CSV table of C-alpha atoms in Angstrom, one decimal:
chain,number,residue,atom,x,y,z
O,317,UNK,CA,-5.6,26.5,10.5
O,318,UNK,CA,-7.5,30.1,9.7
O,319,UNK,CA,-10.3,27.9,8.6
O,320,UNK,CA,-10.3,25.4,11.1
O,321,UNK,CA,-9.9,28.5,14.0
O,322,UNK,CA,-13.2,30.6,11.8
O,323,UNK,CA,-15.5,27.4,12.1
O,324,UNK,CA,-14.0,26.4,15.8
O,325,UNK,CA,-13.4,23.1,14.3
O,326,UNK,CA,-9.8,21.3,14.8
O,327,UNK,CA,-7.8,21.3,11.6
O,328,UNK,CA,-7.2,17.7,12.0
O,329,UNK,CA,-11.1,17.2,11.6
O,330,UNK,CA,-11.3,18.9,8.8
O,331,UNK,CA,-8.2,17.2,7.0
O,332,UNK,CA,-9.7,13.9,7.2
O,333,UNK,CA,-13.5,14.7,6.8
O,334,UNK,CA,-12.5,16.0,3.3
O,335,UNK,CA,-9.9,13.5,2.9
O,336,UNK,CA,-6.4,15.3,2.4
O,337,UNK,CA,-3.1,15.7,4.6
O,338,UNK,CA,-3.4,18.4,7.4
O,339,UNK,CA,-0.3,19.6,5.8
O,340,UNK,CA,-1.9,20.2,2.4
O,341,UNK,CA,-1.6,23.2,0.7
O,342,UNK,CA,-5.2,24.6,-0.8
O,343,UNK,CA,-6.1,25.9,-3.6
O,344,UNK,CA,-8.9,28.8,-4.4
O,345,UNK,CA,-12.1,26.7,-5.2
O,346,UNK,CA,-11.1,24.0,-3.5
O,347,UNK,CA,-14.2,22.2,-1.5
O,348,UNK,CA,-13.8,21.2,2.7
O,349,UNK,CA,-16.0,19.5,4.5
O,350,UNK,CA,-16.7,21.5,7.8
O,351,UNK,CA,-18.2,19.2,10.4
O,352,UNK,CA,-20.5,22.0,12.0
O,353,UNK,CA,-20.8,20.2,15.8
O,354,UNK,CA,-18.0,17.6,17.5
O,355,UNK,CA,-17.1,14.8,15.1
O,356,UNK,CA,-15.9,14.0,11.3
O,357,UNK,CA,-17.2,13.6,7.8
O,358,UNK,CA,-15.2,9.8,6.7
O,359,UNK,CA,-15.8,8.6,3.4
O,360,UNK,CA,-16.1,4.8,3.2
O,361,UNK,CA,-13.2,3.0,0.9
O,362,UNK,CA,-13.3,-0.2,-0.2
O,363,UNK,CA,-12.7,-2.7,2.3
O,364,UNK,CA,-14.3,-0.5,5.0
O,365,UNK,CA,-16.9,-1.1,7.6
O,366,UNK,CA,-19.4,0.4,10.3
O,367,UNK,CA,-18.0,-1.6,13.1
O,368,UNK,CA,-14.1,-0.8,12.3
O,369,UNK,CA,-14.7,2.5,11.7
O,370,UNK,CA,-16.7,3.1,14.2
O,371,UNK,CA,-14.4,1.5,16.2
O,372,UNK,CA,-11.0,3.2,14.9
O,373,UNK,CA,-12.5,6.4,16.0
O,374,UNK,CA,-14.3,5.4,18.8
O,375,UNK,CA,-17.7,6.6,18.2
O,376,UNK,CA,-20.9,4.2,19.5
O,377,UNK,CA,-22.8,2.7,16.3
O,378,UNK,CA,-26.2,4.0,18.0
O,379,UNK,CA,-25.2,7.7,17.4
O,380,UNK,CA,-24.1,7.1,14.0
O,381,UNK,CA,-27.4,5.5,13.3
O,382,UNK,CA,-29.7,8.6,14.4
O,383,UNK,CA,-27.0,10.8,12.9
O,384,UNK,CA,-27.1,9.5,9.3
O,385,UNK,CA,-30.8,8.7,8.9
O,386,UNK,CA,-30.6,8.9,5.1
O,387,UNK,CA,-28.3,5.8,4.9
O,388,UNK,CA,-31.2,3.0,3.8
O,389,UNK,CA,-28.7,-0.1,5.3
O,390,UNK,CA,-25.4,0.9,7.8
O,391,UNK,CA,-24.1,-3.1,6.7
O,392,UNK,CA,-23.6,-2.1,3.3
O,393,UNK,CA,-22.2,0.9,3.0
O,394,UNK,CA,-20.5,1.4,-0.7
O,395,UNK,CA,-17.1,2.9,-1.4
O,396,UNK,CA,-17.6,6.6,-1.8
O,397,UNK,CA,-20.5,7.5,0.6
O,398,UNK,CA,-19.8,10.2,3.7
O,399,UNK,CA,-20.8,9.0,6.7
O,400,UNK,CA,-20.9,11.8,9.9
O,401,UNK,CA,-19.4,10.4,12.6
O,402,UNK,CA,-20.2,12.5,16.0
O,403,UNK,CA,-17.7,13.1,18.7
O,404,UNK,CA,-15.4,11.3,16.5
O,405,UNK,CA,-11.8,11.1,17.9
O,406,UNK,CA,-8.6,11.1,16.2
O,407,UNK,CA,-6.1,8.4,17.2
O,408,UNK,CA,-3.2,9.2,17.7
O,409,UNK,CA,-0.6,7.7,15.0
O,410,UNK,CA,1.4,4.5,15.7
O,411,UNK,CA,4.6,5.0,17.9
O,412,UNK,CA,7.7,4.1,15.3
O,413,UNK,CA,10.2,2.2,16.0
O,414,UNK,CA,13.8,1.1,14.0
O,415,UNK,CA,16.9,-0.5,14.3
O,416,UNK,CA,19.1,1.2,16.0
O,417,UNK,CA,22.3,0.3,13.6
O,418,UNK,CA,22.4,-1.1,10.5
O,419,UNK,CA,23.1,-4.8,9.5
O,420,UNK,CA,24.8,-6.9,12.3
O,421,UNK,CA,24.2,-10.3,13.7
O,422,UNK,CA,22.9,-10.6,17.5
O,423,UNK,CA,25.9,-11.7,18.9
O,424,UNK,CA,24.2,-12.2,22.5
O,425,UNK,CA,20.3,-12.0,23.3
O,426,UNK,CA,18.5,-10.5,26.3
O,427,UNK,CA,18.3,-12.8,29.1
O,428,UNK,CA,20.3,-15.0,31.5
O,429,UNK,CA,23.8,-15.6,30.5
O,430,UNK,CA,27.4,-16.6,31.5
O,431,UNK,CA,29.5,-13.5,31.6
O,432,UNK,CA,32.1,-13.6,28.6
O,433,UNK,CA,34.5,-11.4,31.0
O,434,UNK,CA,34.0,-11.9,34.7
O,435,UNK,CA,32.8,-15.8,34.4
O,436,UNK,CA,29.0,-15.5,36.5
O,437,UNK,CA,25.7,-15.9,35.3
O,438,UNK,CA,23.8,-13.2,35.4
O,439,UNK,CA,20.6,-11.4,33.5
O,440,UNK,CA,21.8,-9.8,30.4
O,441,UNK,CA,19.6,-6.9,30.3
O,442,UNK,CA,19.9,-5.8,26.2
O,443,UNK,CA,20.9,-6.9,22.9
O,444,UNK,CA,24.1,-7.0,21.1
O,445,UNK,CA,24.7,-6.2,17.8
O,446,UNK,CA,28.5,-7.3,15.9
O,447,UNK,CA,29.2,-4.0,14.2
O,448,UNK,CA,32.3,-2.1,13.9
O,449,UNK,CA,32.2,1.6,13.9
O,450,UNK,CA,29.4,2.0,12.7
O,451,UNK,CA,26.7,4.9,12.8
O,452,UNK,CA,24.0,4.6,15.3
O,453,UNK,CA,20.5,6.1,15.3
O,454,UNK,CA,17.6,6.5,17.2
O,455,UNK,CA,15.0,3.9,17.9
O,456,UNK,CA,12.0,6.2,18.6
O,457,UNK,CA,11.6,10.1,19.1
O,458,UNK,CA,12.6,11.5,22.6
O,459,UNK,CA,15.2,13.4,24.2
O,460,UNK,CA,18.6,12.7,25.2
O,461,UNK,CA,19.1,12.2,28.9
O,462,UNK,CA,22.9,11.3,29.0
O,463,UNK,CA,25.5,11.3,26.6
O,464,UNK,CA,29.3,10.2,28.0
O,465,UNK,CA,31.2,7.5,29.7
O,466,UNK,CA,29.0,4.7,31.8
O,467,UNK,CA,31.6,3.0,33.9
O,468,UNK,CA,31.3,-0.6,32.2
O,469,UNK,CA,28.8,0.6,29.6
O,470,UNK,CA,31.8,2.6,28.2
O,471,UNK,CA,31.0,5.2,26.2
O,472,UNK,CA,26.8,5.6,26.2
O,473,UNK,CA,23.6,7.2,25.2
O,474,UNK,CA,20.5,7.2,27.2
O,475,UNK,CA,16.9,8.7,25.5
O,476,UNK,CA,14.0,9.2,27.1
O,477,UNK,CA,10.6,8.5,25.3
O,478,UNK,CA,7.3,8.9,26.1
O,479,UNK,CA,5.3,6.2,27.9
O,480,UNK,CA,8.1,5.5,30.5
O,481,UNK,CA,10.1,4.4,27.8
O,482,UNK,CA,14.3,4.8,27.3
O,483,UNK,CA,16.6,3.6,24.8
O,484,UNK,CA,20.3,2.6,26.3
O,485,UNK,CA,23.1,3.0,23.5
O,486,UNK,CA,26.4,1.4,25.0
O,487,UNK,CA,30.2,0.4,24.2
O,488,UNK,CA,30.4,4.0,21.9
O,489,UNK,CA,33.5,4.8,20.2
O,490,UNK,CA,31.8,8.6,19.6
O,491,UNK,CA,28.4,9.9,20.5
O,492,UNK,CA,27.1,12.7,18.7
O,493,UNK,CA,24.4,14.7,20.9
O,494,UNK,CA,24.3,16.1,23.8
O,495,UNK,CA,21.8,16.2,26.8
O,496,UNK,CA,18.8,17.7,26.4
O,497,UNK,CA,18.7,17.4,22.8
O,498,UNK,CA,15.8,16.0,21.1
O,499,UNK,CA,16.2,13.4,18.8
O,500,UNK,CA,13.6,11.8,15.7
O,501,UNK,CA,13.6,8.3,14.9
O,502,UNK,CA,16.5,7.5,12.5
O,503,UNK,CA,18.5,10.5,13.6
O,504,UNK,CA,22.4,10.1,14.0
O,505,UNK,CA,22.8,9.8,17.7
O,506,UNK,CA,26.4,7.9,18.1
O,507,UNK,CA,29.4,5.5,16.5
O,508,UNK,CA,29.3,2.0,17.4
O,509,UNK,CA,32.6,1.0,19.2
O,510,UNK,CA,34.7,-1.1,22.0
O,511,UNK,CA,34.7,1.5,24.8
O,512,UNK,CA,34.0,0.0,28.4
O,513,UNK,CA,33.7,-4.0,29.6
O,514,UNK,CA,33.7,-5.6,26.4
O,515,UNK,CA,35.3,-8.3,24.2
O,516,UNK,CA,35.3,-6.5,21.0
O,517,UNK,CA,33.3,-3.6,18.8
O,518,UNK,CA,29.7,-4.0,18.8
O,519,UNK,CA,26.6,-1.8,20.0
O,520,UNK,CA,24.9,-3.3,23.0
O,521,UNK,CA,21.3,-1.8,22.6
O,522,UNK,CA,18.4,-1.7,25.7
O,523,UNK,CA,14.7,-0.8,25.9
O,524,UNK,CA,14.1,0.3,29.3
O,525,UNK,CA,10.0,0.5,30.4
O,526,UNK,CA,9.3,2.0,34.0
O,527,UNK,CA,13.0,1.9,34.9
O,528,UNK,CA,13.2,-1.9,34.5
O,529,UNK,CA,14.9,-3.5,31.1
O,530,UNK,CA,12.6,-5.4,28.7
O,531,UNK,CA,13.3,-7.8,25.4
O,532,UNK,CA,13.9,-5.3,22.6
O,533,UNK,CA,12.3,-7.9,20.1
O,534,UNK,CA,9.1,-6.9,21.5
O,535,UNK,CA,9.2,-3.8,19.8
O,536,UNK,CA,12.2,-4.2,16.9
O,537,UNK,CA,12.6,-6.6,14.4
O,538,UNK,CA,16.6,-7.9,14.6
């Protein structure tokens, strides 16, 4: 960061044009490569090429052309070579997202069913898992909204995310955070349970975009 603040370059810039973690510790003697205008030194690796790179950081071929004019042939660019990619930007990383218990069958699926308590059909708006007292996590980073009893949710957890997302947690035998709290993926957020309208222990889990409930298996793997 010292570095990155002497040369007015952003640290991240400098992490990947000389290929290490931003988190790296240095050593004395160690070599950076200091991009000394907007944009990033990438070394090609095998696989690699203009187009995807180019692409990945969003940077138009056309600059990268009058930018490298040493490189004989931008087609075949071997394994190895620095190519300066200007006004280069980071993306950011891939949101994560995980199951939010354990094992467990899907014992009901999002979508229209018949009620397995009050008899009606009606629009099933999560998931439900078959696990017993079980320790729930987090399915993404955010913070925790609610924590407490939801009339027929029972005991519940509600997390907000970024992107309009939440995360619904229901039918808690314990929950373990509080409002306000910010959570990581994969944190301990609750026990699974048979609080509320329900016909045994299980978790029932929602993905809420915009304040309307989507499929979770667009996003998690059950």
């Amino acid at each position: 960061s010292q570095i990155a603040l002497k040369h007015r370059v952003p640290a991240s810039m400098i992490a990947v044009a000389s290929n290490i973690k931003i988190s790296s510790t240095l050593t004395t003697g160690q070599e950076l490569s200091i991009p000394d205008r907007p944009g990033l030194v990438y070394r090609f690796k095998k696989g690699d090429t203009l187009a995807r790179v180019a692409d990945h950081y969003s940077v138009k071929i056309e600059d990268v052309v009058i930018d490298n004019p040493d490189l004989a042939d931008l087609d075949l660019i071997e394994p190895g070579i620095s190519v300066f990619l200007p006004n280069a930007k980071i993306p950011a990383p891939p949101v994560i997202w995980v199951r939010p218990v354990s094992g467990g069958r899907v014992t009901s699926r999002f979508g229209y069913r018949r009620h397995p308590i009050l008899g009606h059909r009606h629009l099933h708006t999560g998931i439900d898992l078959g696990v017993a007292y079980r320790r729930v996590i987090a399915a993404r980073d955010g913070q925790v909204m609610f924590a407490g009893y939801l009339g027929s949710y029972g005991r519940a957890v509600i997390i907000r995310h970024e992107n309009g997302f939440k995360t619904l947690y229901a039918h808690l035998s314990r929950t373990h955070v509080k409002p306000g709290q910010f959570v990581k993926a994969g944190a301990r957020i609750a026990t699974s349970g048979n609080t509320g309208r329900s016909t045994g222990a299980h978790l029932h889990f929602e993905v809420i975009k915009n304040n309307r409930p989507v499929n979770p298996r667009k996003y998690i793997r059950f």
